[in-house]
Short mmCIF file of C-alpha atoms in Angstrom, two decimals:
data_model
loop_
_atom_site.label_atom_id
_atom_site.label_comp_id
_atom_site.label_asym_id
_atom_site.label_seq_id
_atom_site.Cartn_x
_atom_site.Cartn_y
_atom_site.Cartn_z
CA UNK S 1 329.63 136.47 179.79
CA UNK S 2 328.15 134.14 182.29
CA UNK S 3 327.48 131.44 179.12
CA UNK S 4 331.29 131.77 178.27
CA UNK S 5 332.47 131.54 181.64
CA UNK S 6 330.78 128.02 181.10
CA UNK S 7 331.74 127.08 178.28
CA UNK S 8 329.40 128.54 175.69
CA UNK S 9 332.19 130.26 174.06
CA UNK S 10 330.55 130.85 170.68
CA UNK S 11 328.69 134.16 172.70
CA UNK S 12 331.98 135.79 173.04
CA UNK S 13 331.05 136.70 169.29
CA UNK S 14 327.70 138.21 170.32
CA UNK S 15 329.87 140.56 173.10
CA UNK S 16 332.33 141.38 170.52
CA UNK S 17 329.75 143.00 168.44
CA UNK S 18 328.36 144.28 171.29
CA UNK S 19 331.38 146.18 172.95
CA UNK S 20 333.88 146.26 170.86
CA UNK S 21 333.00 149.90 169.67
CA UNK S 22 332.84 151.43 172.90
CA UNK S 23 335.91 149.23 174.15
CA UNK S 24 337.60 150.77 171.12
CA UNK S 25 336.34 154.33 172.05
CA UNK S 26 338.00 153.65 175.24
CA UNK S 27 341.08 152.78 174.21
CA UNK S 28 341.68 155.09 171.54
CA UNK S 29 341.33 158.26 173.28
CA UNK S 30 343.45 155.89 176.25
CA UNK S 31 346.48 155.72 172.99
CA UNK S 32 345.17 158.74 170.60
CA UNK S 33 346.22 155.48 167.85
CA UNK S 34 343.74 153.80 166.04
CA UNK S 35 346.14 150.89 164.96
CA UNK S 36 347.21 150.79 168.33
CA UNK S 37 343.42 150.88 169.76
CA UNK S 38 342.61 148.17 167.09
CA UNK S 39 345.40 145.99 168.54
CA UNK S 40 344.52 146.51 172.05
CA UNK S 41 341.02 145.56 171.80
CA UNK S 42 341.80 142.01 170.13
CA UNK S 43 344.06 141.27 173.18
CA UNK S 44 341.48 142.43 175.24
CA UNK S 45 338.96 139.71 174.21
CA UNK S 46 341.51 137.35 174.01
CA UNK S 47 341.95 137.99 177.44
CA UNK S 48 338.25 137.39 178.61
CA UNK S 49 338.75 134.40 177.21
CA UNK S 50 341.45 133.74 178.84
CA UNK S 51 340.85 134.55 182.26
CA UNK S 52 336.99 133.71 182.10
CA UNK S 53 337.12 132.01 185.28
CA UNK S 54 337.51 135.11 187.09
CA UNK S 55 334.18 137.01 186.15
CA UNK S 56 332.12 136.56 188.74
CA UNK S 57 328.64 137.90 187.36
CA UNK S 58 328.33 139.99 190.37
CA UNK S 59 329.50 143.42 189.20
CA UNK S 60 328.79 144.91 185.81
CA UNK S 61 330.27 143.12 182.38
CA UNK S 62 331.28 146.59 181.33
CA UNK S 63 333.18 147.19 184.74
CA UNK S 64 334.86 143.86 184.59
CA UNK S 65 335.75 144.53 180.86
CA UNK S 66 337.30 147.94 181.49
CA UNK S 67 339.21 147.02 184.01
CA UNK S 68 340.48 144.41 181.66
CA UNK S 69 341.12 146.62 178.85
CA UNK S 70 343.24 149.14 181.95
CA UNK S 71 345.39 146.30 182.61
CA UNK S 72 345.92 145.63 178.96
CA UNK S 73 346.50 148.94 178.26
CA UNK S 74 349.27 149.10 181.40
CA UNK S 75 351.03 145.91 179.93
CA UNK S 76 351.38 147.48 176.76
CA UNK S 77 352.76 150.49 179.04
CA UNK S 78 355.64 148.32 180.72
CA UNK S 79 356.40 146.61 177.15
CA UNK S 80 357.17 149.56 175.78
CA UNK S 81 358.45 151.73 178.72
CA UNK S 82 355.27 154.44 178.75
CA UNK S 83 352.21 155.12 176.91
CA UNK S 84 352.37 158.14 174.80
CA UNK S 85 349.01 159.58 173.47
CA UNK S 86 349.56 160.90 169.90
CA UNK S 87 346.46 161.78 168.59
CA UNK S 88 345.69 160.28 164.82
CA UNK S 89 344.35 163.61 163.64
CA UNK S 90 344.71 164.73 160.28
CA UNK S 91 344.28 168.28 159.63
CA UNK S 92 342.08 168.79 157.18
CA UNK S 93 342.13 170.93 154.09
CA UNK S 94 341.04 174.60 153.92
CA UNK S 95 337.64 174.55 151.32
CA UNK S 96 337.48 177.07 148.80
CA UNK S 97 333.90 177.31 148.26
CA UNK S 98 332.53 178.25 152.07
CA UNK S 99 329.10 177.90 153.18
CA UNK S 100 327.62 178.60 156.31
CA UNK S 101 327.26 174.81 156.86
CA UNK S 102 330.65 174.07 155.93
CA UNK S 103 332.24 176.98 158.21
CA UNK S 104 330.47 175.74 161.52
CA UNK S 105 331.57 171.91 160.14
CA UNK S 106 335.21 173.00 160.10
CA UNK S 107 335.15 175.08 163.44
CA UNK S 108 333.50 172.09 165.13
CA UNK S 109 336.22 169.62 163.62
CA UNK S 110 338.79 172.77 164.76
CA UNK S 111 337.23 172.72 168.44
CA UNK S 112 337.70 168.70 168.26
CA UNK S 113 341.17 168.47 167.54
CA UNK S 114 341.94 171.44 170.18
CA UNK S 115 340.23 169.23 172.49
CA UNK S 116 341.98 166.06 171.11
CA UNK S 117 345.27 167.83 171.77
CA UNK S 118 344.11 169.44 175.38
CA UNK S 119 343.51 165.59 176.30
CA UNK S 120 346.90 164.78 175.37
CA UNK S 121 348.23 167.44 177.41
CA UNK S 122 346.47 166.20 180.61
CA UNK S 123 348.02 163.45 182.74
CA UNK S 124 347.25 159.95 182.18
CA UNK S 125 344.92 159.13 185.52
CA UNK S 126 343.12 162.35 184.04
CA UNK S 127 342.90 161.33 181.15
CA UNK S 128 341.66 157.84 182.01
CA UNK S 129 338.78 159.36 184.19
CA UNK S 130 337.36 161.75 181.85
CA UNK S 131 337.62 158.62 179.06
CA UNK S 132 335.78 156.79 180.99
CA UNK S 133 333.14 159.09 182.73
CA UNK S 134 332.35 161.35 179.32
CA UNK S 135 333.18 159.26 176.65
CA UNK S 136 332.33 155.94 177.90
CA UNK S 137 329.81 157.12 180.24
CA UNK S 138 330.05 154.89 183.09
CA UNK S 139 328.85 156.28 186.44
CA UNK S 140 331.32 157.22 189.06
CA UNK S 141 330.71 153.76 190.86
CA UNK S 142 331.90 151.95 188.04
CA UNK S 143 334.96 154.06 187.40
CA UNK S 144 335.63 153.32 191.38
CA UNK S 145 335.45 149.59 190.86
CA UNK S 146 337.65 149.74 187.63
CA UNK S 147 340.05 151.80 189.48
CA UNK S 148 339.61 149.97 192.88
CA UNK S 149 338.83 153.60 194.64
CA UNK S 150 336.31 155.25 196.35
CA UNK S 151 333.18 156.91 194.28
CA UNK S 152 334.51 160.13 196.47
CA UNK S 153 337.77 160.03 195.23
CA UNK S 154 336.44 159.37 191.22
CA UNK S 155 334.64 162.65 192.26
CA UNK S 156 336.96 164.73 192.96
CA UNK S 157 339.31 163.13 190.17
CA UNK S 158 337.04 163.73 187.67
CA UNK S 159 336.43 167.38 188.96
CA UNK S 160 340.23 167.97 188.87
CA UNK S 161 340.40 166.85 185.66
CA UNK S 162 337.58 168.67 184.04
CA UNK S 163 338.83 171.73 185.21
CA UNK S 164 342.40 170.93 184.10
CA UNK S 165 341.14 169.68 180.53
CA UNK S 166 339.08 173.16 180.53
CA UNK S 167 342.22 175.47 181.37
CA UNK S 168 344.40 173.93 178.54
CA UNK S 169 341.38 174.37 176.04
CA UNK S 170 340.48 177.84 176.95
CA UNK S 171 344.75 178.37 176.33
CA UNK S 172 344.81 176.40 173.15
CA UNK S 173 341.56 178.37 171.73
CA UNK S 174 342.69 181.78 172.53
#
């Protein structure tokens, strides 16, 4: 990022292939919409283009990027008056030839979309930290500079959320 900040702007290709997966991870299970995801993470790189300037090389890329793709994700908020997440999930078919395989294949996909829908259920700052800290895997430090908060307080938001996300699972699965 430090070569695009000055000017070398034909890298911003090499980080697009580099995080656009993840960013898109991020920002799908942010939306639950792919098309929406797919949207969000163009305006995100047109953004580090944009505002360039302001990366300082100090912190993490990845930090500085999330926090991008937050603020993104919050403007497309206001736009629209809220963010709803609506998970893209497609039930799929019952099989009528069952193998062992194919039965733990479809309770794992079951036990995915359960926890799909649990994570729609939780609160957005929820939500957001358990995104970012289990899906993303960024450590608690990050999170607290994305979030401009205290590693403590990630913590115990993280903690709070976990044990929200695992009380609306256990009462979707049973």
């Amino acid at each position: 990022m430090l070569k695009v900040k000055a000017g070398d702007l034909d890298k911003m290709g090499l980080l697009f292939e580099r995080y656009h997966k993840p960013l898109f991870g991020f920002l799908y299970h942010t939306t639950g919409q792919v098309a929406q995801s797919e949207d969000l993470v163009q305006t995100v790189f047109y953004r580090m283009l944009k505002y360039r300037h302001t990366f300082s090389g100090e912190g993490e890329f990845r930090t500085w990027m999330f926090h991008l793709a937050r603020n993104v994700v919050n403007d497309a908020a206001k736009k629209n008056n809220r963010v709803v997440y609506e998970a893209d999930i497609t039930p799929r078919s019952e099989r009528t030839i069952s193998t062992p395989a194919a039965d733990v294949q479809l309770e794992t996909k079951q036990e995915s979309e359960v926890l799909h829908q649990a994570l729609a259920k939780l609160s957005p700052d929820h939500r957001e930290v358990l995104i970012l800290s289990r899906f993303q895997e960024l450590s608690y430090q990050e999170i607290a500079e994305i979030l401009k908060t205290s590693e403590g307080n990630i913590k115990v938001k993280v903690h709070r959320a976990m044990k929200e996300l695992k009380g609306i699972f256990l009462k979707e699965t049973h």
